[in-house]
Short mmCIF file of C-alpha atoms in Angstrom, two decimals:
data_model
loop_
_atom_site.label_atom_id
_atom_site.label_comp_id
_atom_site.label_asym_id
_atom_site.label_seq_id
_atom_site.Cartn_x
_atom_site.Cartn_y
_atom_site.Cartn_z
CA MET T 1 0.17 0.14 0.31
CA LEU T 2 1.63 3.07 -1.26
CA THR T 3 0.30 5.89 1.54
CA GLY T 4 1.57 3.18 3.91
CA LEU T 5 5.29 3.46 3.81
CA THR T 6 7.87 5.28 5.58
CA LEU T 7 10.12 7.66 3.66
CA THR T 8 12.91 5.41 3.60
CA GLN T 9 10.75 2.51 2.04
CA ALA T 10 9.25 5.37 -0.39
CA ARG T 11 12.82 6.48 -1.41
CA ALA T 12 14.05 3.01 -1.82
CA GLY T 13 10.75 2.16 -4.07
CA LEU T 14 11.16 4.99 -6.40
CA THR T 15 15.31 4.53 -6.49
CA THR T 16 14.42 0.82 -7.42
CA ARG T 17 11.48 2.19 -10.07
CA LYS T 18 9.42 -0.43 -8.24
CA PHE T 19 6.43 2.54 -8.44
CA SER T 20 6.89 6.05 -9.68
CA ALA T 21 6.33 9.54 -7.97
CA ARG T 22 3.42 10.01 -10.43
CA GLU T 23 1.52 6.87 -8.66
CA LEU T 24 2.89 7.42 -5.47
CA ALA T 25 1.35 11.44 -5.28
CA GLN T 26 -1.83 9.78 -6.87
CA ALA T 27 -2.21 7.42 -4.48
CA HIS T 28 -2.15 10.13 -1.76
CA LEU T 29 -4.83 12.50 -3.28
CA ASP T 30 -6.56 9.78 -3.49
CA ALA T 31 -6.30 9.48 0.36
CA ILE T 32 -6.88 12.97 0.74
CA GLY T 33 -10.20 12.66 -1.55
CA ARG T 34 -11.46 10.16 0.81
CA LEU T 35 -10.84 11.24 4.34
CA ASN T 36 -9.81 14.82 4.57
CA THR T 37 -13.78 15.97 4.60
CA ALA T 38 -13.83 13.64 8.20
CA LEU T 39 -10.70 14.77 9.57
CA ASN T 40 -10.01 17.87 8.19
CA ALA T 41 -6.26 18.07 8.29
CA TYR T 42 -5.74 20.02 5.39
CA ILE T 43 -6.60 23.69 5.15
CA THR T 44 -5.48 23.73 0.96
CA VAL T 45 -4.86 20.96 -1.17
CA LEU T 46 -2.92 22.06 -3.95
CA PRO T 47 -4.39 21.29 -7.53
CA GLU T 48 -3.81 17.54 -8.81
CA ALA T 49 -2.33 18.49 -11.90
CA ASP T 50 0.54 20.74 -9.87
CA VAL T 51 0.90 17.95 -7.57
CA LEU T 52 1.68 15.51 -10.42
CA ALA T 53 3.98 17.95 -12.72
CA SER T 54 5.96 18.18 -9.68
CA ALA T 55 6.11 13.91 -9.34
CA ASP T 56 6.83 14.14 -13.10
CA ALA T 57 9.76 16.18 -12.64
CA ALA T 58 10.98 14.01 -10.03
CA ASP T 59 10.68 10.71 -11.76
CA ALA T 60 12.87 12.46 -14.60
CA ARG T 61 15.50 13.11 -12.17
CA TYR T 62 15.49 9.30 -10.82
CA ALA T 63 15.56 8.58 -15.02
CA ALA T 64 18.69 10.89 -15.18
CA GLY T 65 19.93 9.60 -11.60
CA THR T 66 20.45 13.52 -10.10
CA GLN T 67 17.49 12.85 -7.85
CA GLY T 68 18.06 14.69 -4.52
CA ILE T 69 17.55 12.98 -0.95
CA MET T 70 13.47 14.11 -0.77
CA ASP T 71 12.71 13.59 -4.47
CA GLY T 72 9.74 12.12 -5.50
CA LEU T 73 8.21 12.29 -1.67
CA PRO T 74 4.61 13.60 -1.32
CA ILE T 75 4.22 15.52 2.31
CA GLY T 76 2.04 18.06 3.81
CA VAL T 77 3.03 21.44 4.93
CA LYS T 78 2.33 22.93 8.29
CA ASP T 79 0.31 26.43 6.94
CA LEU T 80 2.44 28.34 8.71
CA PHE T 81 5.15 28.19 6.11
CA CYS T 82 4.88 30.62 3.42
CA THR T 83 4.67 29.05 0.04
CA LYS T 84 5.18 31.08 -2.95
CA GLY T 85 2.12 31.08 -4.82
CA VAL T 86 -0.17 28.98 -2.51
CA ARG T 87 -2.58 30.39 0.14
CA THR T 88 -0.99 30.65 3.60
CA THR T 89 -3.57 31.59 6.54
CA ALA T 90 -1.78 30.58 9.45
CA ALA T 91 -5.26 29.23 10.08
CA SER T 92 -6.72 32.42 10.81
CA LYS T 93 -9.60 34.64 9.29
CA MET T 94 -7.15 37.54 9.83
CA LEU T 95 -4.48 35.63 7.07
CA ALA T 96 -7.57 33.73 5.33
CA ASP T 97 -6.41 34.94 1.99
CA PHE T 98 -2.81 35.86 2.26
CA VAL T 99 -0.95 34.30 -0.91
CA PRO T 100 3.00 35.00 -0.22
CA PRO T 101 5.20 36.20 -2.88
CA TYR T 102 7.93 34.03 -1.44
CA GLU T 103 8.90 30.78 -0.19
CA SER T 104 9.98 30.08 3.34
CA THR T 105 13.47 28.99 3.79
CA VAL T 106 13.00 25.43 5.06
CA THR T 107 9.85 24.83 2.19
CA ALA T 108 12.53 25.65 -0.14
CA ASN T 109 15.13 23.71 1.06
CA LEU T 110 12.50 20.79 0.59
CA LEU T 111 11.59 21.85 -2.88
CA ASN T 112 15.15 21.94 -3.86
CA ALA T 113 15.48 17.83 -2.37
CA GLY T 114 13.06 17.45 -4.70
CA ALA T 115 9.96 16.97 -2.19
CA VAL T 116 6.25 17.01 -3.75
CA PHE T 117 4.00 19.23 -1.71
CA LEU T 118 0.21 18.10 -1.71
CA GLY T 119 -1.07 20.76 0.46
CA LYS T 120 -0.93 23.13 3.56
CA THR T 121 -2.08 21.12 6.43
CA ASN T 122 -4.42 23.02 9.73
CA LEU T 123 -3.36 23.98 12.81
CA ASP T 124 -4.29 25.85 16.06
CA GLU T 125 -4.53 29.34 14.80
CA PHE T 126 -0.96 31.11 14.80
CA ALA T 127 0.54 27.64 16.06
CA MET T 128 -1.04 28.78 19.67
CA GLY T 129 -3.04 25.75 20.98
CA SER T 130 -2.11 22.36 22.04
CA ALA T 131 -5.59 20.37 20.73
CA ASN T 132 -6.14 21.56 16.83
CA ILE T 133 -9.35 23.18 17.91
CA ASN T 134 -8.82 26.76 17.36
CA SER T 135 -8.34 26.75 13.88
CA ALA T 136 -10.97 29.29 11.85
CA PHE T 137 -11.10 26.81 9.17
CA GLY T 138 -12.26 24.19 11.85
CA PRO T 139 -10.89 21.21 14.54
CA THR T 140 -8.70 18.69 12.80
CA THR T 141 -10.32 14.85 14.07
CA ASN T 142 -7.38 12.51 15.62
CA PRO T 143 -7.71 9.31 12.93
CA TRP T 144 -7.46 7.06 16.10
CA LYS T 145 -10.40 5.71 18.08
CA ARG T 146 -10.96 5.03 21.21
CA LYS T 147 -11.30 1.22 21.86
CA GLY T 148 -14.77 0.14 20.99
CA ASP T 149 -15.85 3.79 20.86
CA GLU T 150 -15.96 4.68 17.27
CA ALA T 151 -18.10 7.49 17.77
CA THR T 152 -16.17 10.19 20.18
CA ALA T 153 -13.86 12.10 17.93
CA LEU T 154 -10.26 12.76 19.50
CA VAL T 155 -8.02 15.68 19.38
CA PRO T 156 -5.01 15.47 17.29
CA GLY T 157 -2.46 17.67 19.73
CA GLY T 158 -1.39 21.10 18.65
CA SER T 159 -0.17 23.35 17.62
CA SER T 160 0.83 20.99 14.17
CA GLY T 161 -2.65 18.66 14.55
CA GLY T 162 -3.17 18.81 10.74
CA SER T 163 0.14 17.52 10.21
CA SER T 164 0.23 14.76 12.56
CA ALA T 165 -3.38 13.29 11.55
CA ALA T 166 -2.36 13.72 7.81
CA VAL T 167 0.90 11.45 8.44
CA ALA T 168 -0.79 8.67 10.75
CA ALA T 169 -4.39 8.85 8.12
CA GLY T 170 -1.57 8.04 5.45
CA MET T 171 -2.74 11.43 3.76
CA ALA T 172 1.47 12.20 3.46
CA LEU T 173 4.24 10.20 4.34
CA ALA T 174 5.66 12.69 6.13
CA ALA T 175 4.68 16.63 6.88
CA THR T 176 6.50 19.62 8.74
CA GLY T 177 5.86 20.86 12.11
CA THR T 178 6.62 23.71 13.91
CA ASP T 179 7.08 23.36 17.86
CA THR T 180 7.23 26.20 20.26
CA GLY T 181 6.65 24.90 23.63
CA GLY T 182 5.65 20.97 22.31
CA SER T 183 4.01 21.38 18.73
CA ILE T 184 5.72 18.70 17.16
CA ARG T 185 6.27 15.95 19.84
CA GLN T 186 2.87 16.26 21.72
CA PRO T 187 0.67 15.83 18.53
CA ALA T 188 3.28 13.29 17.83
CA ALA T 189 2.74 11.25 20.38
CA TYR T 190 -1.08 11.78 20.07
CA CYS T 191 -1.18 10.36 16.42
CA GLY T 192 1.49 7.60 17.08
CA ILE T 193 4.13 9.17 14.69
CA VAL T 194 7.44 10.64 15.29
CA GLY T 195 8.46 14.01 16.24
CA LEU T 196 11.30 15.76 16.16
CA LYS T 197 12.23 19.47 17.44
CA PRO T 198 15.65 20.21 16.76
CA THR T 199 17.98 22.20 18.16
CA TYR T 200 16.90 26.19 18.16
CA GLY T 201 18.80 27.68 14.94
CA ARG T 202 19.24 24.19 13.18
CA CYS T 203 16.21 25.09 10.60
CA SER T 204 15.71 28.63 9.66
CA ARG T 205 12.64 30.48 10.80
CA TRP T 206 12.80 32.73 7.66
CA GLY T 207 9.37 32.93 6.04
CA THR T 208 7.78 31.06 8.97
CA ILE T 209 4.89 33.29 10.52
CA ALA T 210 5.80 34.26 14.29
CA PHE T 211 4.66 32.96 16.97
CA ALA T 212 7.43 33.56 19.85
CA SER T 213 10.78 33.86 18.06
CA SER T 214 13.20 32.86 20.33
CA LEU T 215 11.08 29.67 20.85
CA ASP T 216 10.06 28.66 17.52
CA GLN T 217 11.43 25.84 15.82
CA ALA T 218 10.48 24.09 12.46
CA GLY T 219 10.95 20.15 12.35
CA PRO T 220 10.03 16.86 10.99
CA MET T 221 7.09 14.74 11.27
CA THR T 222 7.11 11.16 9.92
CA ARG T 223 6.64 7.82 10.63
CA SER T 224 9.75 6.40 11.55
CA VAL T 225 12.71 8.04 13.64
CA ALA T 226 15.53 7.26 10.71
CA ASP T 227 12.70 9.18 8.25
CA ALA T 228 13.18 12.05 10.74
CA GLY T 229 16.46 11.94 10.66
CA LEU T 230 16.33 12.14 6.63
CA MET T 231 13.68 15.43 6.38
CA LEU T 232 15.79 17.21 8.72
CA GLU T 233 18.85 16.79 6.37
CA ALA T 234 16.69 18.67 3.62
CA MET T 235 14.97 21.03 6.01
CA ALA T 236 18.60 22.56 8.01
CA GLY T 237 20.86 24.70 6.97
CA PHE T 238 22.55 27.64 7.60
CA ASP T 239 20.27 30.88 6.39
CA ALA T 240 21.64 34.67 6.57
CA LYS T 241 17.84 35.80 6.12
CA ASP T 242 17.89 34.40 10.04
CA SER T 243 20.02 35.84 12.69
CA THR T 244 19.63 32.93 15.06
CA SER T 245 20.40 30.07 12.51
CA SER T 246 23.12 28.53 13.04
CA ASN T 247 26.20 28.17 10.53
CA ARG T 248 27.23 24.47 11.42
CA ALA T 249 27.49 22.07 9.01
CA VAL T 250 24.13 19.71 8.39
CA PRO T 251 25.22 15.63 9.51
CA GLU T 252 23.65 12.93 7.68
CA PHE T 253 21.39 12.23 10.51
CA HIS T 254 19.28 9.35 9.46
CA LYS T 255 22.63 7.36 9.18
CA ALA T 256 22.60 7.65 13.48
CA VAL T 257 19.42 5.24 13.69
CA GLY T 258 20.42 1.76 13.87
CA LYS T 259 23.46 2.57 15.53
CA SER T 260 24.52 0.97 18.88
CA VAL T 261 23.64 2.68 21.77
CA LYS T 262 26.11 0.71 24.56
CA GLY T 263 27.31 2.51 26.80
CA LEU T 264 25.52 5.90 26.60
CA ARG T 265 24.06 7.20 29.80
CA VAL T 266 20.31 8.09 30.15
CA GLY T 267 18.92 10.19 32.86
CA ILE T 268 15.76 10.01 34.34
CA PRO T 269 14.78 13.51 36.13
CA ALA T 270 13.10 13.28 38.90
CA GLU T 271 10.85 16.19 38.50
CA TYR T 272 8.81 14.84 35.86
CA ARG T 273 7.68 12.03 37.85
CA ALA T 274 4.48 14.76 38.26
CA PRO T 275 1.84 13.86 41.05
CA GLY T 276 -1.50 12.13 39.43
CA LEU T 277 0.58 11.13 36.32
CA PRO T 278 -1.64 8.00 34.81
CA ALA T 279 -0.70 4.70 35.54
CA ASP T 280 -0.20 3.75 31.57
CA VAL T 281 2.07 6.51 30.91
CA VAL T 282 4.27 5.79 34.33
CA ALA T 283 4.40 2.05 32.89
CA MET T 284 5.42 3.36 29.57
CA TRP T 285 8.00 5.11 30.95
CA GLU T 286 9.17 1.89 33.06
CA GLN T 287 9.09 0.19 29.66
CA GLY T 288 10.92 2.25 27.90
CA ILE T 289 13.76 2.64 30.41
CA ALA T 290 13.88 -1.17 30.24
CA TRP T 291 14.56 -1.64 26.98
CA LEU T 292 17.78 0.87 26.48
CA LYS T 293 18.99 -0.99 30.27
CA ALA T 294 18.61 -4.19 27.57
CA ALA T 295 20.09 -2.28 24.83
CA GLY T 296 23.51 -1.68 26.92
CA CYS T 297 22.48 1.76 28.28
CA GLU T 298 23.25 3.35 31.73
CA VAL T 299 20.12 4.46 33.82
CA VAL T 300 21.13 7.69 35.63
CA ASP T 301 18.70 9.65 37.87
CA VAL T 302 19.40 12.89 37.49
CA SER T 303 17.41 16.51 38.85
CA LEU T 304 16.03 19.35 36.78
CA PRO T 305 14.70 21.63 39.46
CA HIS T 306 13.88 24.17 38.12
CA THR T 307 11.30 22.37 35.52
CA ARG T 308 8.32 22.82 37.83
CA TYR T 309 8.73 26.31 36.52
CA GLY T 310 8.96 25.60 33.11
CA LEU T 311 5.25 26.11 32.35
CA THR T 312 4.40 29.28 34.47
CA THR T 313 7.67 30.39 32.44
CA TYR T 314 7.02 29.82 29.05
CA TYR T 315 3.02 31.29 29.42
CA ILE T 316 4.57 34.47 30.44
CA ILE T 317 7.51 34.64 27.49
CA ALA T 318 5.56 32.99 24.49
CA PRO T 319 2.56 35.33 24.73
CA ALA T 320 4.88 38.48 25.25
CA GLU T 321 6.89 37.50 22.12
CA CYS T 322 3.23 36.95 20.56
CA SER T 323 1.71 40.25 21.23
CA SER T 324 4.58 41.89 19.82
CA ASN T 325 4.63 39.35 17.05
CA LEU T 326 0.75 39.95 15.96
CA ALA T 327 0.72 43.90 16.39
CA ARG T 328 1.76 43.59 12.68
CA TYR T 329 -1.98 42.56 12.11
CA ASP T 330 -3.63 45.72 12.09
CA GLY T 331 -5.38 46.06 8.96
CA ILE T 332 -3.38 48.42 7.28
CA ARG T 333 -0.19 46.88 5.36
CA PHE T 334 -1.83 43.26 4.56
CA GLY T 335 -4.51 40.61 5.79
CA MET T 336 -7.70 41.73 6.48
CA ARG T 337 -8.84 44.84 7.02
CA LYS T 338 -12.50 45.95 8.66
CA ASP T 339 -13.55 49.63 7.82
CA ALA T 340 -13.83 52.31 10.78
CA PRO T 341 -14.32 55.89 11.15
CA THR T 342 -10.84 56.39 12.93
CA LEU T 343 -7.75 54.61 12.15
CA ASP T 344 -7.81 53.31 16.17
CA GLY T 345 -11.16 51.93 15.33
CA VAL T 346 -9.71 50.21 12.07
CA TYR T 347 -7.16 48.28 14.39
CA GLU T 348 -9.69 47.39 17.01
CA ALA T 349 -12.10 45.89 14.38
CA THR T 350 -9.77 44.10 12.26
CA ARG T 351 -8.21 42.30 15.48
CA ALA T 352 -11.01 41.79 16.80
CA ALA T 353 -12.76 40.18 13.78
CA GLY T 354 -9.45 38.76 12.46
CA PHE T 355 -8.18 37.09 15.81
CA GLY T 356 -10.02 34.27 17.63
CA GLN T 357 -10.11 33.68 21.26
CA GLU T 358 -7.33 32.55 22.20
CA VAL T 359 -5.18 34.35 20.30
CA ARG T 360 -6.56 37.44 22.08
CA ASN T 361 -6.25 35.78 24.96
CA ARG T 362 -2.22 35.25 24.57
CA ILE T 363 -2.30 39.10 23.34
CA LEU T 364 -3.64 40.54 26.07
CA MET T 365 -1.61 38.62 28.50
CA GLY T 366 1.63 39.16 26.23
CA THR T 367 0.46 42.98 26.53
CA TYR T 368 0.00 42.95 30.32
CA VAL T 369 3.55 41.70 31.34
CA LEU T 370 5.21 43.22 29.09
CA SER T 371 3.65 47.06 30.28
CA ALA T 372 4.37 49.61 32.34
CA GLY T 373 5.24 48.15 36.28
CA TYR T 374 4.83 44.58 35.40
CA TYR T 375 7.93 44.24 32.72
CA ASP T 376 10.46 43.25 35.64
CA ALA T 377 7.84 41.65 37.87
CA TYR T 378 6.73 39.02 35.34
CA TYR T 379 8.97 39.45 31.79
CA LEU T 380 12.17 39.98 33.39
CA LYS T 381 11.67 37.77 36.30
CA ALA T 382 10.79 34.91 33.68
CA GLN T 383 14.28 35.14 31.52
CA LYS T 384 15.94 34.99 34.46
CA VAL T 385 14.15 31.59 35.17
CA ARG T 386 14.51 30.68 31.47
CA THR T 387 18.09 31.07 32.15
CA LEU T 388 18.13 28.74 35.30
CA ILE T 389 15.91 26.37 33.38
CA LYS T 390 18.74 25.90 30.66
CA ARG T 391 21.70 25.34 32.92
CA ASP T 392 19.89 22.95 34.47
CA PHE T 393 19.99 21.14 31.28
CA GLU T 394 23.55 22.03 30.78
CA THR T 395 24.63 20.69 34.43
CA ALA T 396 22.62 17.45 33.39
CA PHE T 397 24.36 16.70 29.95
CA GLU T 398 27.89 17.10 32.02
CA THR T 399 27.13 13.58 33.08
CA VAL T 400 24.38 11.77 30.85
CA ASP T 401 23.98 11.98 27.23
CA VAL T 402 20.40 12.11 26.87
CA LEU T 403 17.26 12.18 29.03
CA LEU T 404 14.30 10.05 28.81
CA THR T 405 10.92 11.09 29.79
CA PRO T 406 6.80 10.45 28.86
CA THR T 407 5.86 13.01 25.68
CA ALA T 408 2.59 14.12 27.36
CA PRO T 409 0.88 13.21 30.32
CA SER T 410 -2.13 11.15 29.01
CA ALA T 411 -3.20 10.34 25.54
CA ALA T 412 -5.42 11.87 23.28
CA PHE T 413 -8.31 13.57 24.79
CA ALA T 414 -11.74 13.86 22.80
CA GLN T 415 -12.61 17.20 21.48
CA GLY T 416 -14.81 19.36 23.70
CA GLU T 417 -12.77 17.99 27.16
CA ASN T 418 -10.99 20.59 28.92
CA MET T 419 -12.27 23.75 26.45
CA ASP T 420 -13.26 25.74 29.37
CA ASP T 421 -10.16 25.57 31.45
CA PRO T 422 -7.25 26.41 30.03
CA VAL T 423 -4.96 25.44 32.76
CA GLN T 424 -5.98 22.46 31.97
CA MET T 425 -5.18 22.71 28.46
CA TYR T 426 -1.98 24.39 28.86
CA LEU T 427 -0.95 21.34 31.05
CA ASN T 428 -0.89 19.19 28.20
CA ASP T 429 2.58 20.59 27.41
CA ILE T 430 3.97 20.31 30.71
CA PHE T 431 6.80 17.67 29.75
CA THR T 432 7.78 19.67 26.50
CA VAL T 433 7.66 22.98 26.95
CA PRO T 434 11.19 22.64 29.08
CA ALA T 435 13.35 21.62 26.16
CA SER T 436 12.15 24.12 24.41
CA MET T 437 12.94 26.71 26.79
CA ALA T 438 16.67 25.55 26.78
CA GLY T 439 16.59 25.02 23.00
CA VAL T 440 17.93 21.50 22.84
CA PRO T 441 16.46 18.73 20.36
CA ALA T 442 13.78 16.40 21.50
CA LEU T 443 12.18 13.89 19.82
CA SER T 444 8.65 11.87 20.40
CA VAL T 445 8.63 8.38 19.29
CA PRO T 446 5.66 6.24 19.40
CA VAL T 447 6.04 3.12 21.60
CA GLY T 448 2.81 1.54 22.68
CA LEU T 449 -1.13 2.05 23.47
CA ASN T 450 -2.84 2.33 26.26
CA ASP T 451 -5.49 0.43 27.48
CA ALA T 452 -8.19 1.90 25.27
CA GLY T 453 -6.36 1.25 22.39
CA LEU T 454 -4.57 5.14 21.81
CA PRO T 455 -0.90 5.61 21.34
CA LEU T 456 1.87 7.02 23.56
CA GLY T 457 5.15 8.71 23.14
CA LEU T 458 8.38 8.69 24.90
CA GLN T 459 10.91 11.65 25.06
CA VAL T 460 14.25 11.85 24.26
CA ILE T 461 16.27 14.93 24.98
CA GLY T 462 19.72 15.57 23.78
CA LYS T 463 22.30 17.94 24.09
CA HIS T 464 22.53 21.10 21.90
CA PHE T 465 23.15 20.42 18.44
CA ASP T 466 23.58 16.73 19.09
CA GLU T 467 20.60 15.54 17.04
CA GLU T 468 22.24 12.27 16.06
CA THR T 469 22.50 10.29 19.80
CA VAL T 470 18.88 11.39 20.00
CA LEU T 471 17.96 9.86 17.04
CA SER T 472 20.25 6.64 17.81
CA VAL T 473 18.57 6.53 21.18
CA GLY T 474 14.90 7.20 19.50
CA GLY T 475 16.17 4.30 17.21
CA ALA T 476 16.63 2.25 19.61
CA LEU T 477 13.20 2.54 21.86
CA GLU T 478 11.80 2.05 18.15
CA ALA T 479 13.15 -1.44 17.37
CA ALA T 480 12.49 -2.57 21.18
CA ALA T 481 9.05 -1.06 20.86
CA GLY T 482 8.17 -2.81 17.54
CA PHE T 483 5.33 -0.21 17.16
CA THR T 484 3.08 -1.36 14.26
CA HIS T 485 -0.19 -0.29 15.40
CA VAL T 486 -2.25 2.40 13.01
CA PRO T 487 -5.66 3.92 13.38
CA SER T 488 -8.42 2.19 12.01
CA VAL T 489 -9.47 4.72 9.19
CA HIS T 490 -6.43 3.84 7.57
CA ALA T 491 -5.01 0.20 7.81
CA GLY T 492 -1.53 0.52 6.58
CA ALA T 493 -0.34 3.87 7.08
CA GLY T 494 1.97 2.90 10.28
CA ALA T 495 5.54 3.14 10.87
#
């Protein structure tokens, strides 16, 4: 089944001409046609003629032996990356009709590597959310169902929920995501796929619509750990247009998968054993520890004492940066405009009509913590605590090679649950936020199902710019888990 392949398998099939890039693209377009109405994973699907033309060009390169590392591989693009000539909405009414005249660096890199774009995937508006329910184009539905309960629709996680649902359901071989506080890793865990947040600066942010600039980072969402490495190779690289972009060489990440992890020291942070953590999550974590011990790793208890402040700090810094970044949407230069008798009236009417409730909430929070009289008490103090969180990770990595934690405190929950309790919604990111605050790479790997038949993920956190060790350990977990379960909506879409 062509829509059930990994990137690595599809690349091998294209190389040996077992099937063509056109056949692969058509199979995914057909899957989107069958499933997208129910799942709402894509906001915009590219015209079939354009997708097939890209596939035909890839076939020509395979025939000539000049193919790139992503050539002919059909993928989804989170609708936060600007794509030249293709509508880019950030899942917001504010940008509902925005067609960028330029290509983001990450998507340009993927196109240069030969990737075939299928369309733009759904997300929480401006990447603000953990359940993909804050989209102006409607929520995305997780392709997984609870055992014995086909009626209840589950969230796919967020903000990259459209990307995770598309990959899990066989509507793309892989997809791009962005991660500000867990928006690649948490939806990957909820949908039973692999999600990698690289080190901050590994992938360019240029042309990616900004939420919180000191945290936003692009990364791959795939069906296997090796696929994540392969796709990151294509996405990453120095970009002079992004002042935070790292000028480090890009390794062959996919070759790290399958390397022996014997002798590596794996840290288990005491602070991640949160009170009330569900028994199935704890059991899966303990199983992951046992698998790594069996693979020859040494397991070490470590402490990250300032982790408990991570979520609080994040929800000061991220909204502050959001309020600054989103000030540009004023109805004057681009995006939606609502006319009013005065200039202030234009601002107010445009932003009230263009932004959803969650975005407005975060702008208000951010403006408050940056306001005179509160800047020192909140924002400045949060920046100091962020430094302490980063220092905790650096201290831990003096004695261990990676950390192992759960990705999320639960499996996917139902649409509508927790919606009236924003604090509970924010707690979905409790295990992912600290790595984002520190800027270190982190990988979510699906390792099994809970009693309700829903996927659970474990998170591997590594040192700055050491994605290779993270991928090696993730590959060892993947091999030990043998996770092959797939959502009922698409048998054959698993890793």
